[in-house]
Short mmCIF file of C-alpha atoms and ligand atoms in Angstrom, two decimals:
data_model
loop_
_atom_site.label_atom_id
_atom_site.label_comp_id
_atom_site.label_asym_id
_atom_site.label_seq_id
_atom_site.Cartn_x
_atom_site.Cartn_y
_atom_site.Cartn_z
CA MET A 1 103.58 91.14 86.56
CA THR A 2 104.97 87.59 86.81
CA TYR A 3 107.62 85.41 88.35
CA PRO A 4 110.39 86.40 89.79
CA PHE A 5 108.08 89.20 91.62
CA GLN A 6 110.18 92.44 92.53
CA LEU A 7 109.47 94.63 95.57
CA PRO A 8 108.16 97.77 94.20
CA LYS A 9 109.67 101.17 95.44
CA LEU A 10 107.56 103.03 97.50
CA PRO A 11 105.90 105.89 95.33
CA TYR A 12 106.77 108.44 97.72
CA PRO A 13 109.28 109.51 100.61
CA TYR A 14 109.26 107.05 103.98
CA ASN A 15 108.68 110.17 105.80
CA SER A 16 105.98 111.96 103.75
CA LEU A 17 103.07 110.43 106.03
CA THR A 18 104.10 111.61 109.38
CA PRO A 19 102.63 112.10 111.59
CA THR A 20 99.90 109.55 110.82
CA ILE A 21 102.43 107.01 109.85
CA ASP A 22 105.91 107.04 111.37
CA THR A 23 109.19 106.78 109.08
CA GLU A 24 109.92 103.58 111.15
CA THR A 25 106.56 101.92 110.44
CA MET A 26 106.75 102.97 106.51
CA HIS A 27 110.24 100.95 106.60
CA TYR A 28 108.92 97.81 108.36
CA HIS A 29 106.07 97.58 106.49
CA HIS A 30 107.54 98.02 103.11
CA ASP A 31 110.90 96.69 103.39
CA LYS A 32 110.26 94.03 105.66
CA HIS A 33 106.55 92.68 105.55
CA PHE A 34 105.77 93.50 102.08
CA LYS A 35 109.23 92.09 101.07
CA THR A 36 108.60 88.94 102.87
CA TYR A 37 105.31 88.34 100.73
CA VAL A 38 107.58 88.74 97.57
CA ASP A 39 110.18 86.62 98.62
CA ASN A 40 108.08 83.86 99.88
CA LEU A 41 105.87 83.93 96.67
CA ASN A 42 108.97 83.60 94.63
CA LYS A 43 110.35 80.70 96.69
CA LEU A 44 106.79 79.03 96.60
CA LEU A 45 106.75 79.28 92.74
CA GLU A 46 110.42 78.23 92.23
CA PRO A 47 109.60 74.44 92.00
CA TYR A 48 106.56 75.02 89.62
CA VAL A 49 107.90 76.31 86.04
CA TYR A 50 104.15 76.17 84.54
CA LEU A 51 103.14 78.93 87.00
CA GLN A 52 106.05 81.22 86.30
CA ASN A 53 104.50 83.10 83.51
CA ILE A 54 101.33 83.61 85.08
CA SER A 55 100.15 87.06 86.51
CA LEU A 56 99.53 87.46 90.23
CA GLU A 57 95.77 88.27 89.16
CA TYR A 58 95.47 84.89 87.36
CA LEU A 59 97.01 83.08 90.43
CA LEU A 60 94.80 84.57 92.59
CA LEU A 61 91.62 83.86 90.53
CA ASN A 62 92.20 80.27 89.60
CA GLU A 63 93.11 78.47 92.55
CA ARG A 64 92.59 75.23 90.53
CA VAL A 65 95.83 75.50 88.64
CA LEU A 66 97.72 75.72 91.91
CA PRO A 67 99.49 72.52 93.11
CA PHE A 68 97.38 70.94 96.00
CA LYS A 69 100.53 70.83 98.71
CA ASP A 70 101.26 74.78 98.18
CA LYS A 71 97.87 76.17 97.56
CA THR A 72 96.83 77.79 100.65
CA ALA A 73 100.52 79.22 100.84
CA ILE A 74 100.73 80.31 97.63
CA LEU A 75 97.27 82.21 97.87
CA ASN A 76 98.16 83.73 100.98
CA ASN A 77 101.61 85.24 99.87
CA ALA A 78 100.22 86.19 96.36
CA GLY A 79 97.49 87.94 98.42
CA GLY A 80 99.90 89.85 100.44
CA VAL A 81 102.11 91.10 97.37
CA TYR A 82 98.62 92.27 95.46
CA ASN A 83 97.09 93.80 98.80
CA HIS A 84 100.26 95.51 99.74
CA LEU A 85 100.71 96.89 96.18
CA LEU A 86 97.28 98.50 96.39
CA PHE A 87 97.86 99.64 99.91
CA PHE A 88 100.83 101.42 99.41
CA LYS A 89 99.90 102.91 96.36
CA LEU A 90 96.70 104.23 97.62
CA LEU A 91 98.16 105.61 100.90
CA GLN A 92 98.03 109.15 99.59
CA PRO A 93 95.19 111.93 99.24
CA ALA A 94 92.63 110.45 97.48
CA ASN A 95 91.86 112.00 93.99
CA LYS A 96 88.74 114.04 93.52
CA LYS A 97 86.91 111.50 91.82
CA THR A 98 86.78 109.05 94.70
CA LYS A 99 85.87 111.91 97.09
CA ASP A 100 82.95 113.10 94.81
CA LEU A 101 81.67 109.42 94.75
CA ILE A 102 81.78 109.26 98.32
CA LEU A 103 80.06 112.50 98.64
CA GLN A 104 77.18 111.11 96.34
CA LYS A 105 76.54 107.91 98.09
CA TYR A 106 77.05 109.03 101.87
CA THR A 107 76.41 112.53 101.62
CA SER A 108 78.68 113.35 104.24
CA MET A 109 82.35 112.41 104.88
CA ASP A 110 82.65 112.09 108.44
CA TYR A 111 79.69 109.93 108.00
CA PHE A 112 81.38 107.77 105.64
CA LYS A 113 84.76 108.00 107.77
CA ASP A 114 82.79 106.73 110.71
CA LEU A 115 81.29 103.65 108.69
CA MET A 116 84.94 102.76 107.51
CA ILE A 117 86.27 103.15 111.17
CA GLN A 118 83.50 100.86 112.51
CA GLU A 119 84.09 98.17 109.49
CA GLY A 120 87.72 98.25 110.48
CA MET A 121 87.41 97.82 113.96
CA SER A 122 84.77 94.73 113.47
CA ILE A 123 87.41 92.81 111.53
CA PHE A 124 88.17 89.96 113.85
CA GLY A 125 92.12 89.61 113.70
CA SER A 126 94.09 90.53 110.69
CA GLY A 127 92.65 92.05 107.50
CA TYR A 128 91.76 95.07 105.59
CA VAL A 129 88.86 97.83 105.06
CA SER A 130 88.24 98.70 101.52
CA LEU A 131 85.88 100.62 99.53
CA VAL A 132 85.24 99.25 95.90
CA LEU A 133 83.32 100.49 92.94
CA PHE A 134 81.58 97.26 91.22
CA PRO A 135 81.39 97.22 87.53
CA ASN A 136 77.62 98.11 88.04
CA GLY A 137 78.53 101.46 89.41
CA SER A 138 77.68 100.70 92.92
CA LEU A 139 79.91 101.74 95.81
CA ASN A 140 80.69 99.67 98.63
CA ILE A 141 82.72 99.15 101.75
CA ILE A 142 83.89 95.85 102.17
CA LYS A 143 85.96 93.73 104.78
CA LEU A 144 88.88 91.25 103.79
CA SER A 145 90.25 88.77 105.95
CA ASN A 146 93.85 88.08 106.40
CA GLN A 147 95.34 88.27 102.73
CA ASP A 148 92.02 87.71 100.80
CA THR A 149 91.55 90.26 97.75
CA SER A 150 89.08 91.89 96.15
CA LEU A 151 89.68 90.29 92.78
CA LYS A 152 86.59 88.03 92.83
CA TYR A 153 84.50 90.94 92.89
CA ASN A 154 85.79 92.41 89.55
CA ALA A 155 85.62 95.55 91.65
CA LYS A 156 87.82 98.98 91.44
CA THR A 157 89.83 99.59 94.79
CA LEU A 158 89.33 103.09 95.42
CA LEU A 159 90.71 102.70 99.23
CA LEU A 160 92.42 99.72 100.99
CA ILE A 161 93.17 100.42 104.55
CA ASP A 162 95.70 97.42 106.27
CA VAL A 163 94.78 96.77 109.58
CA TRP A 164 96.95 94.11 110.32
CA GLU A 165 98.91 95.00 113.73
CA HIS A 166 102.23 95.58 111.81
CA SER A 167 100.57 98.79 110.00
CA TYR A 168 100.26 100.39 113.25
CA TYR A 169 101.36 98.85 116.49
CA LEU A 170 104.53 100.66 116.97
CA LYS A 171 103.00 104.29 117.02
CA TYR A 172 99.51 103.43 118.22
CA LYS A 173 100.04 100.32 119.79
CA ASN A 174 96.53 98.61 120.30
CA ASN A 175 94.58 101.57 119.40
CA ARG A 176 93.50 100.34 115.73
CA LYS A 177 90.84 103.35 116.00
CA SER A 178 92.96 106.03 116.69
CA TYR A 179 94.99 104.66 113.56
CA LEU A 180 92.06 104.18 111.38
CA LYS A 181 90.88 107.73 112.00
CA ASN A 182 94.14 109.32 111.52
CA VAL A 183 94.59 107.47 108.12
CA LEU A 184 91.16 108.28 106.94
CA ASP A 185 91.65 112.21 107.48
CA LEU A 186 95.13 111.84 105.63
CA LEU A 187 93.41 110.28 102.87
CA LEU A 188 90.33 112.25 102.31
CA ASP A 189 90.70 115.93 103.82
MN1 LIG B 1 100.62 95.14 105.65
#
Protein backbone atom coordinates (compact mmCIF):
# COMPACT_ATOMS: atom_id res chain seq x y z
CA MET A 1 0.00 0.00 0.00
CA THR A 2 1.54 3.28 -1.13
CA TYR A 3 0.56 6.83 -2.14
CA PRO A 4 -2.10 7.70 -3.15
CA PHE A 5 -3.74 5.81 -0.33
CA GLN A 6 -7.34 4.70 -0.83
CA LEU A 7 -10.07 4.34 1.73
CA PRO A 8 -10.78 0.60 1.76
CA LYS A 9 -14.35 -0.67 1.78
CA LEU A 10 -15.70 -1.75 5.13
CA PRO A 11 -15.32 -5.56 5.03
CA TYR A 12 -18.90 -6.16 6.32
CA PRO A 13 -22.21 -4.26 6.26
CA TYR A 14 -22.41 -1.03 8.28
CA ASN A 15 -25.35 -2.33 10.28
CA SER A 16 -23.87 -5.72 11.09
CA LEU A 17 -22.48 -4.76 14.49
CA THR A 18 -25.70 -3.43 15.96
CA PRO A 19 -26.62 -3.08 18.77
CA THR A 20 -22.97 -3.04 19.96
CA ILE A 21 -22.01 -0.37 17.45
CA ASP A 22 -24.80 1.52 15.74
CA THR A 23 -24.92 2.10 11.99
CA GLU A 24 -24.52 5.88 12.27
CA THR A 25 -21.31 5.54 14.31
CA MET A 26 -19.96 3.06 11.74
CA HIS A 27 -20.66 5.51 8.91
CA TYR A 28 -19.08 8.45 10.72
CA HIS A 29 -16.13 6.43 11.91
CA HIS A 30 -15.32 4.77 8.59
CA ASP A 31 -16.55 7.28 5.99
CA LYS A 32 -15.54 10.48 7.79
CA HIS A 33 -12.86 9.87 10.44
CA PHE A 34 -10.93 7.13 8.65
CA LYS A 35 -11.31 8.96 5.32
CA THR A 36 -9.89 12.15 6.85
CA TYR A 37 -6.69 10.31 7.83
CA VAL A 38 -6.39 8.93 4.29
CA ASP A 39 -7.02 12.33 2.68
CA ASN A 40 -4.69 14.18 5.03
CA LEU A 41 -1.89 11.68 4.50
CA ASN A 42 -2.22 12.03 0.72
CA LYS A 43 -2.21 15.82 0.97
CA LEU A 44 0.89 15.75 3.18
CA LEU A 45 2.79 13.41 0.85
CA GLU A 46 1.85 15.24 -2.33
CA PRO A 47 4.88 17.57 -2.34
CA TYR A 48 7.33 14.78 -1.44
CA VAL A 49 7.76 12.64 -4.54
CA TYR A 50 10.53 10.61 -2.85
CA LEU A 51 8.01 9.36 -0.25
CA GLN A 52 5.33 8.36 -2.72
CA ASN A 53 6.45 4.82 -3.48
CA ILE A 54 7.13 3.97 0.15
CA SER A 55 4.80 1.67 2.08
CA LEU A 56 2.74 2.81 5.03
CA GLU A 57 4.72 0.53 7.34
CA TYR A 58 8.05 1.94 6.12
CA LEU A 59 6.87 5.53 6.63
CA LEU A 60 5.87 4.71 10.20
CA LEU A 61 9.06 2.84 11.07
CA ASN A 62 11.58 5.20 9.47
CA GLU A 63 10.83 8.68 10.69
CA ARG A 64 14.37 9.78 9.83
CA VAL A 65 13.38 9.81 6.13
CA LEU A 66 10.46 12.17 6.79
CA PRO A 67 10.74 15.94 6.16
CA PHE A 68 11.28 17.77 9.45
CA LYS A 69 8.49 20.28 8.84
CA ASP A 70 5.77 17.67 8.27
CA LYS A 71 7.14 14.75 10.25
CA THR A 72 4.65 14.80 13.12
CA ALA A 73 1.65 15.32 10.85
CA ILE A 74 2.75 12.49 8.54
CA LEU A 75 3.29 10.13 11.49
CA ASN A 76 -0.09 11.01 13.03
CA ASN A 77 -2.01 10.53 9.81
CA ALA A 78 -0.11 7.45 8.63
CA GLY A 79 -0.71 5.99 12.10
CA GLY A 80 -4.40 6.85 11.77
CA VAL A 81 -4.59 5.01 8.45
CA TYR A 82 -2.65 2.00 9.74
CA ASN A 83 -4.66 1.70 12.96
CA HIS A 84 -8.07 2.11 11.30
CA LEU A 85 -7.25 -0.52 8.68
CA LEU A 86 -6.57 -2.96 11.48
CA PHE A 87 -9.38 -1.76 13.72
CA PHE A 88 -12.12 -2.26 11.13
CA LYS A 89 -10.65 -5.53 9.92
CA LEU A 90 -10.55 -6.93 13.47
CA LEU A 91 -13.95 -5.60 14.54
CA GLN A 92 -15.61 -9.00 14.06
CA PRO A 93 -15.80 -12.16 16.14
CA ALA A 94 -12.23 -13.30 16.79
CA ASN A 95 -11.01 -16.54 15.29
CA LYS A 96 -10.54 -19.72 17.30
CA LYS A 97 -6.77 -19.41 17.37
CA THR A 98 -6.94 -16.02 19.08
CA LYS A 99 -9.44 -17.31 21.63
CA ASP A 100 -7.29 -20.37 22.35
CA LEU A 101 -4.21 -18.20 22.88
CA ILE A 102 -6.14 -15.97 25.29
CA LEU A 103 -7.40 -18.93 27.30
CA GLN A 104 -3.92 -20.46 27.44
CA LYS A 105 -2.45 -17.35 29.02
CA TYR A 106 -5.35 -15.78 30.93
CA THR A 107 -7.33 -18.97 31.79
CA SER A 108 -10.71 -17.27 31.76
CA MET A 109 -12.27 -15.13 29.05
CA ASP A 110 -14.05 -12.95 31.62
CA TYR A 111 -10.78 -12.29 33.43
CA PHE A 112 -9.13 -11.33 30.14
CA LYS A 113 -12.00 -9.01 29.22
CA ASP A 114 -11.74 -7.31 32.62
CA LEU A 115 -8.03 -6.70 32.07
CA MET A 116 -8.70 -5.23 28.61
CA ILE A 117 -11.40 -2.98 30.08
CA GLN A 118 -9.06 -1.81 32.87
CA GLU A 119 -6.32 -1.01 30.38
CA GLY A 120 -8.73 0.69 28.01
CA MET A 121 -10.14 2.78 30.85
CA SER A 122 -6.66 3.82 31.96
CA ILE A 123 -5.80 5.45 28.63
CA PHE A 124 -5.72 9.17 29.29
CA GLY A 125 -7.21 10.92 26.28
CA SER A 126 -7.30 9.07 22.98
CA GLY A 127 -5.76 5.83 21.83
CA TYR A 128 -6.22 2.10 21.50
CA VAL A 129 -6.09 -0.97 23.69
CA SER A 130 -4.69 -3.96 21.88
CA LEU A 131 -3.77 -7.61 22.26
CA VAL A 132 -0.53 -8.45 20.45
CA LEU A 133 1.55 -11.55 19.91
CA PHE A 134 5.30 -10.90 20.07
CA PRO A 135 7.71 -12.82 17.83
CA ASN A 136 8.90 -14.82 20.86
CA GLY A 137 5.35 -16.12 21.33
CA SER A 138 4.42 -13.96 24.28
CA LEU A 139 0.92 -12.54 24.31
CA ASN A 140 0.44 -9.07 25.78
CA ILE A 141 -2.12 -6.34 26.27
CA ILE A 142 -0.68 -3.01 25.19
CA LYS A 143 -1.95 0.55 25.17
CA LEU A 144 -1.32 2.90 22.26
CA SER A 145 -1.56 6.65 22.67
CA ASN A 146 -3.31 8.75 20.02
CA GLN A 147 -2.22 7.22 16.67
CA ASP A 148 0.87 5.37 17.86
CA THR A 149 1.04 1.93 16.26
CA SER A 150 2.30 -1.44 17.43
CA LEU A 151 4.67 -1.65 14.44
CA LYS A 152 7.73 -0.91 16.56
CA TYR A 153 7.15 -4.12 18.51
CA ASN A 154 7.19 -6.22 15.33
CA ALA A 155 4.21 -8.02 16.86
CA LYS A 156 1.07 -9.48 15.33
CA THR A 157 -2.05 -7.56 16.34
CA LEU A 158 -4.85 -9.92 17.40
CA LEU A 159 -7.29 -7.40 18.87
CA LEU A 160 -7.39 -3.63 18.54
CA ILE A 161 -10.05 -1.46 20.12
CA ASP A 162 -10.30 2.23 19.30
CA VAL A 163 -11.04 4.30 22.40
CA TRP A 164 -11.09 7.69 20.71
CA GLU A 165 -14.43 9.27 21.64
CA HIS A 166 -15.57 9.18 18.00
CA SER A 167 -15.78 5.39 18.24
CA TYR A 168 -18.48 5.43 20.92
CA TYR A 169 -19.81 8.88 21.76
CA LEU A 170 -22.98 8.85 19.62
CA LYS A 171 -24.35 5.77 21.36
CA TYR A 172 -22.47 5.45 24.64
CA LYS A 173 -21.88 9.14 25.37
CA ASN A 174 -19.12 9.30 28.00
CA ASN A 175 -19.47 5.65 29.01
CA ARG A 176 -16.27 4.21 27.57
CA LYS A 177 -16.48 1.25 29.93
CA SER A 178 -19.80 0.04 28.61
CA TYR A 179 -18.54 0.44 25.02
CA LEU A 180 -15.44 -1.61 25.86
CA LYS A 181 -17.46 -4.32 27.54
CA ASN A 182 -19.90 -4.66 24.64
CA VAL A 183 -17.15 -4.65 22.01
CA LEU A 184 -15.23 -7.34 23.89
CA ASP A 185 -18.41 -9.43 24.09
CA LEU A 186 -18.85 -9.02 20.33
CA LEU A 187 -15.25 -10.02 19.61
CA LEU A 188 -14.92 -12.87 22.06
CA ASP A 189 -18.25 -14.59 22.62
MN1 LIG B 1 -11.07 5.92 15.17
